Amino acid sequence: MHIELTYSKGLLRSIGDVEISYGRREWLDSTPRALGPWPLEYKRLSTTLRAVDGIEITYSKWSTMPRTVGQWNCECSRFGARLLRIGPYELRHDTAGSRVRGIGPLEVFYDRLGSRPIRVKLHDDSDRLSDDHVLALFLVLFWQEQAWEAARRRARS
């Protein structure tokens, strides 16, 4: 089964039939505010995601990499450069290690430039993404975009 990721004005708007909403002034603040019916909570005056619908996210002390998402443990590479696992889902990266190509049974496809995930293929008999799949996919793509944006800022300075 294929799930389309849709964009508008450069922002991810949906994962299949799950809408991603933004604040009223999205042209000033492109931070997602809800994933479907689940509100997203951020640390005060920050874009660090703190919780999704009450599911708390904790981070390592010296890194922006997650340690836990609710009951799920997260695993990062040795120096905290990339996420390797989120809960029960192992992540697969491209050879350069910058793009996530798979999350458990999900395979992620990118546009021709390789800069925007556009489709996900689910490798099992399900006819839709489970809530756990949607949550894991959103979080991984959100953190990947944050890492890319930080790298772009560093390159400009």
PDB file of C-alpha atoms in Angstrom:
ATOM      1  CA  MET A   1       0.000   0.000   0.000  1.00  0.00           C
ATOM      2  CA  HIS A   2       1.242   3.499  -0.863  1.00  0.00           C
ATOM      3  CA  ILE A   3       0.569   6.549   1.300  1.00  0.00           C
ATOM      4  CA  GLU A   4       1.052  10.000  -0.193  1.00  0.00           C
ATOM      5  CA  LEU A   5       2.645  12.850   1.721  1.00  0.00           C
ATOM      6  CA  THR A   6       1.164  16.151   0.584  1.00  0.00           C
ATOM      7  CA  TYR A   7       2.678  19.617   0.790  1.00  0.00           C
ATOM      8  CA  SER A   8       1.418  23.153   0.382  1.00  0.00           C
ATOM      9  CA  LYS A   9       3.492  26.316   0.615  1.00  0.00           C
ATOM     10  CA  GLY A  10       6.527  24.189   1.459  1.00  0.00           C
ATOM     11  CA  LEU A  11       4.919  22.612   4.531  1.00  0.00           C
ATOM     12  CA  LEU A  12       3.964  18.974   5.050  1.00  0.00           C
ATOM     13  CA  ARG A  13       0.153  19.025   5.182  1.00  0.00           C
ATOM     14  CA  SER A  14      -0.810  15.374   5.426  1.00  0.00           C
ATOM     15  CA  ILE A  15       0.375  11.832   5.801  1.00  0.00           C
ATOM     16  CA  GLY A  16      -2.252   9.915   3.880  1.00  0.00           C
ATOM     17  CA  ASP A  17      -5.554  10.984   5.402  1.00  0.00           C
ATOM     18  CA  VAL A  18      -3.977  12.385   8.598  1.00  0.00           C
ATOM     19  CA  GLU A  19      -3.786  16.172   8.365  1.00  0.00           C
ATOM     20  CA  ILE A  20      -0.984  18.211   9.867  1.00  0.00           C
ATOM     21  CA  SER A  21      -2.078  21.648  10.993  1.00  0.00           C
ATOM     22  CA  TYR A  22      -0.119  24.793  11.734  1.00  0.00           C
ATOM     23  CA  GLY A  23      -0.776  27.987  13.649  1.00  0.00           C
ATOM     24  CA  ARG A  24      -2.820  30.836  12.201  1.00  0.00           C
ATOM     25  CA  ARG A  25       0.336  32.698  11.187  1.00  0.00           C
ATOM     26  CA  GLU A  26       2.154  29.832   9.475  1.00  0.00           C
ATOM     27  CA  TRP A  27       4.048  32.282   7.257  1.00  0.00           C
ATOM     28  CA  LEU A  28       5.843  33.433  10.415  1.00  0.00           C
ATOM     29  CA  ASP A  29       5.961  30.146  12.286  1.00  0.00           C
ATOM     30  CA  SER A  30       6.101  26.945  10.247  1.00  0.00           C
ATOM     31  CA  THR A  31       6.003  24.724  13.344  1.00  0.00           C
ATOM     32  CA  PRO A  32       3.295  22.022  13.183  1.00  0.00           C
ATOM     33  CA  ARG A  33       0.664  22.372  15.910  1.00  0.00           C
ATOM     34  CA  ALA A  34      -1.368  19.162  15.480  1.00  0.00           C
ATOM     35  CA  LEU A  35      -1.008  15.755  13.898  1.00  0.00           C
ATOM     36  CA  GLY A  36      -4.567  14.808  13.027  1.00  0.00           C
ATOM     37  CA  PRO A  37      -6.484  15.093  16.314  1.00  0.00           C
ATOM     38  CA  TRP A  38      -3.301  14.984  18.416  1.00  0.00           C
ATOM     39  CA  PRO A  39      -1.984  18.340  19.698  1.00  0.00           C
ATOM     40  CA  LEU A  40       1.769  18.879  19.541  1.00  0.00           C
ATOM     41  CA  GLU A  41       3.414  20.529  22.539  1.00  0.00           C
ATOM     42  CA  TYR A  42       6.798  22.250  22.436  1.00  0.00           C
ATOM     43  CA  LYS A  43       9.286  23.329  25.062  1.00  0.00           C
ATOM     44  CA  ARG A  44       8.754  26.926  26.026  1.00  0.00           C
ATOM     45  CA  LEU A  45      10.059  29.390  23.417  1.00  0.00           C
ATOM     46  CA  SER A  46      11.478  26.507  21.383  1.00  0.00           C
ATOM     47  CA  THR A  47      10.768  24.218  18.450  1.00  0.00           C
ATOM     48  CA  THR A  48      11.821  21.176  20.487  1.00  0.00           C
ATOM     49  CA  LEU A  49       8.836  18.847  20.516  1.00  0.00           C
ATOM     50  CA  ARG A  50       7.932  17.947  24.083  1.00  0.00           C
ATOM     51  CA  ALA A  51       4.788  15.812  23.633  1.00  0.00           C
ATOM     52  CA  VAL A  52       2.303  14.467  21.126  1.00  0.00           C
ATOM     53  CA  ASP A  53      -1.210  14.211  22.599  1.00  0.00           C
ATOM     54  CA  GLY A  54       0.259  13.831  26.078  1.00  0.00           C
ATOM     55  CA  ILE A  55       2.878  11.264  25.011  1.00  0.00           C
ATOM     56  CA  GLU A  56       6.037  12.764  26.503  1.00  0.00           C
ATOM     57  CA  ILE A  57       9.290  12.952  24.532  1.00  0.00           C
ATOM     58  CA  THR A  58      12.603  13.116  26.371  1.00  0.00           C
ATOM     59  CA  TYR A  59      15.952  14.076  24.893  1.00  0.00           C
ATOM     60  CA  SER A  60      19.545  13.292  25.720  1.00  0.00           C
ATOM     61  CA  LYS A  61      21.231  15.949  27.807  1.00  0.00           C
ATOM     62  CA  TRP A  62      23.839  17.110  25.287  1.00  0.00           C
ATOM     63  CA  SER A  63      21.965  16.464  22.059  1.00  0.00           C
ATOM     64  CA  THR A  64      18.717  17.155  20.287  1.00  0.00           C
ATOM     65  CA  MET A  65      18.238  13.420  19.731  1.00  0.00           C
ATOM     66  CA  PRO A  66      15.290  11.773  21.489  1.00  0.00           C
ATOM     67  CA  ARG A  67      15.789   9.210  24.244  1.00  0.00           C
ATOM     68  CA  THR A  68      12.159   8.197  24.686  1.00  0.00           C
ATOM     69  CA  VAL A  69       8.763   8.724  23.103  1.00  0.00           C
ATOM     70  CA  GLY A  70       6.259   7.679  25.744  1.00  0.00           C
ATOM     71  CA  GLN A  71       7.036   4.012  26.489  1.00  0.00           C
ATOM     72  CA  TRP A  72       9.249   3.676  23.404  1.00  0.00           C
ATOM     73  CA  ASN A  73      13.019   3.857  23.750  1.00  0.00           C
ATOM     74  CA  CYS A  74      15.012   5.524  20.998  1.00  0.00           C
ATOM     75  CA  GLU A  75      18.474   4.550  19.870  1.00  0.00           C
ATOM     76  CA  CYS A  76      20.972   6.946  18.284  1.00  0.00           C
ATOM     77  CA  SER A  77      24.317   6.448  16.610  1.00  0.00           C
ATOM     78  CA  ARG A  78      27.403   6.482  18.795  1.00  0.00           C
ATOM     79  CA  PHE A  79      27.971  10.242  18.614  1.00  0.00           C
ATOM     80  CA  GLY A  80      24.286  11.131  18.436  1.00  0.00           C
ATOM     81  CA  ALA A  81      24.456  12.083  14.763  1.00  0.00           C
ATOM     82  CA  ARG A  82      21.399  10.135  13.651  1.00  0.00           C
ATOM     83  CA  LEU A  83      18.444   8.221  14.971  1.00  0.00           C
ATOM     84  CA  LEU A  84      18.714   4.437  14.533  1.00  0.00           C
ATOM     85  CA  ARG A  85      15.523   3.203  16.213  1.00  0.00           C
ATOM     86  CA  ILE A  86      12.264   4.584  17.529  1.00  0.00           C
ATOM     87  CA  GLY A  87      10.454   2.107  19.734  1.00  0.00           C
ATOM     88  CA  PRO A  88       9.954  -1.170  17.853  1.00  0.00           C
ATOM     89  CA  TYR A  89      10.934   0.377  14.511  1.00  0.00           C
ATOM     90  CA  GLU A  90      14.463   0.190  13.166  1.00  0.00           C
ATOM     91  CA  LEU A  91      15.410   3.022  10.818  1.00  0.00           C
ATOM     92  CA  ARG A  92      17.210   2.497   7.528  1.00  0.00           C
ATOM     93  CA  HIS A  93      19.221   5.359   6.030  1.00  0.00           C
ATOM     94  CA  ASP A  94      20.652   6.047   2.579  1.00  0.00           C
ATOM     95  CA  THR A  95      24.359   5.455   2.052  1.00  0.00           C
ATOM     96  CA  ALA A  96      25.242   9.024   3.033  1.00  0.00           C
ATOM     97  CA  GLY A  97      23.202   8.588   6.208  1.00  0.00           C
ATOM     98  CA  SER A  98      21.323  11.857   5.843  1.00  0.00           C
ATOM     99  CA  ARG A  99      17.951  10.542   4.638  1.00  0.00           C
ATOM    100  CA  VAL A 100      15.736   7.982   6.310  1.00  0.00           C
ATOM    101  CA  ARG A 101      14.731   5.344   3.756  1.00  0.00           C
ATOM    102  CA  GLY A 102      12.764   3.064   6.038  1.00  0.00           C
ATOM    103  CA  ILE A 103      11.022   2.949   9.392  1.00  0.00           C
ATOM    104  CA  GLY A 104      10.193  -0.620  10.357  1.00  0.00           C
ATOM    105  CA  PRO A 105       7.755  -1.873   7.679  1.00  0.00           C
ATOM    106  CA  LEU A 106       7.603   1.567   6.015  1.00  0.00           C
ATOM    107  CA  GLU A 107       9.707   2.489   2.998  1.00  0.00           C
ATOM    108  CA  VAL A 108      10.142   6.233   2.386  1.00  0.00           C
ATOM    109  CA  PHE A 109      10.431   7.663  -1.158  1.00  0.00           C
ATOM    110  CA  TYR A 110      11.730  11.144  -1.998  1.00  0.00           C
ATOM    111  CA  ASP A 111      11.172  13.620  -4.831  1.00  0.00           C
ATOM    112  CA  ARG A 112      13.610  13.776  -7.743  1.00  0.00           C
ATOM    113  CA  LEU A 113      15.964  16.107  -5.898  1.00  0.00           C
ATOM    114  CA  GLY A 114      15.889  13.847  -2.860  1.00  0.00           C
ATOM    115  CA  SER A 115      15.004  16.719  -0.572  1.00  0.00           C
ATOM    116  CA  ARG A 116      11.362  16.001   0.222  1.00  0.00           C
ATOM    117  CA  PRO A 117       9.711  12.730   1.255  1.00  0.00           C
ATOM    118  CA  ILE A 118       6.661  12.298  -0.990  1.00  0.00           C
ATOM    119  CA  ARG A 119       5.403   8.749  -0.525  1.00  0.00           C
ATOM    120  CA  VAL A 120       5.546   5.868   1.904  1.00  0.00           C
ATOM    121  CA  LYS A 121       5.047   2.213   1.097  1.00  0.00           C
ATOM    122  CA  LEU A 122       3.749  -0.077   3.824  1.00  0.00           C
ATOM    123  CA  HIS A 123       5.193  -3.603   3.537  1.00  0.00           C
ATOM    124  CA  ASP A 124       2.479  -5.685   5.176  1.00  0.00           C
ATOM    125  CA  ASP A 125      -1.161  -6.639   4.625  1.00  0.00           C
ATOM    126  CA  SER A 126      -2.662  -3.540   6.286  1.00  0.00           C
ATOM    127  CA  ASP A 127      -4.885  -1.227   4.296  1.00  0.00           C
ATOM    128  CA  ARG A 128      -3.929   1.863   6.308  1.00  0.00           C
ATOM    129  CA  LEU A 129      -1.234   3.153   8.642  1.00  0.00           C
ATOM    130  CA  SER A 130      -1.686   2.351  12.313  1.00  0.00           C
ATOM    131  CA  ASP A 131      -1.533   5.202  14.814  1.00  0.00           C
ATOM    132  CA  ASP A 132       1.929   3.958  15.855  1.00  0.00           C
ATOM    133  CA  HIS A 133       3.140   4.078  12.237  1.00  0.00           C
ATOM    134  CA  VAL A 134       1.775   7.610  11.764  1.00  0.00           C
ATOM    135  CA  LEU A 135       3.407   8.790  14.988  1.00  0.00           C
ATOM    136  CA  ALA A 136       6.786   7.197  14.216  1.00  0.00           C
ATOM    137  CA  LEU A 137       6.762   8.477  10.608  1.00  0.00           C
ATOM    138  CA  PHE A 138       5.825  12.017  11.604  1.00  0.00           C
ATOM    139  CA  LEU A 139       8.443  12.194  14.352  1.00  0.00           C
ATOM    140  CA  VAL A 140      11.248  10.812  12.199  1.00  0.00           C
ATOM    141  CA  LEU A 141      10.428  13.183   9.320  1.00  0.00           C
ATOM    142  CA  PHE A 142      10.032  16.127  11.720  1.00  0.00           C
ATOM    143  CA  TRP A 143      13.420  15.500  13.355  1.00  0.00           C
ATOM    144  CA  GLN A 144      15.054  14.890   9.980  1.00  0.00           C
ATOM    145  CA  GLU A 145      13.752  18.236   8.687  1.00  0.00           C
ATOM    146  CA  GLN A 146      14.977  19.985  11.836  1.00  0.00           C
ATOM    147  CA  ALA A 147      18.456  18.475  11.362  1.00  0.00           C
ATOM    148  CA  TRP A 148      18.519  19.559   7.708  1.00  0.00           C
ATOM    149  CA  GLU A 149      17.426  23.079   8.639  1.00  0.00           C
ATOM    150  CA  ALA A 150      20.144  23.316  11.307  1.00  0.00           C
ATOM    151  CA  ALA A 151      22.741  22.188   8.758  1.00  0.00           C
ATOM    152  CA  ARG A 152      21.516  24.840   6.282  1.00  0.00           C
ATOM    153  CA  ARG A 153      21.798  27.537   8.977  1.00  0.00           C
ATOM    154  CA  ARG A 154      25.346  26.429   9.840  1.00  0.00           C
ATOM    155  CA  ALA A 155      26.315  26.487   6.157  1.00  0.00           C
ATOM    156  CA  ARG A 156      25.016  30.069   5.785  1.00  0.00           C
ATOM    157  CA  SER A 157      26.976  31.375   8.776  1.00  0.00           C
TER     158      SER A 157
END
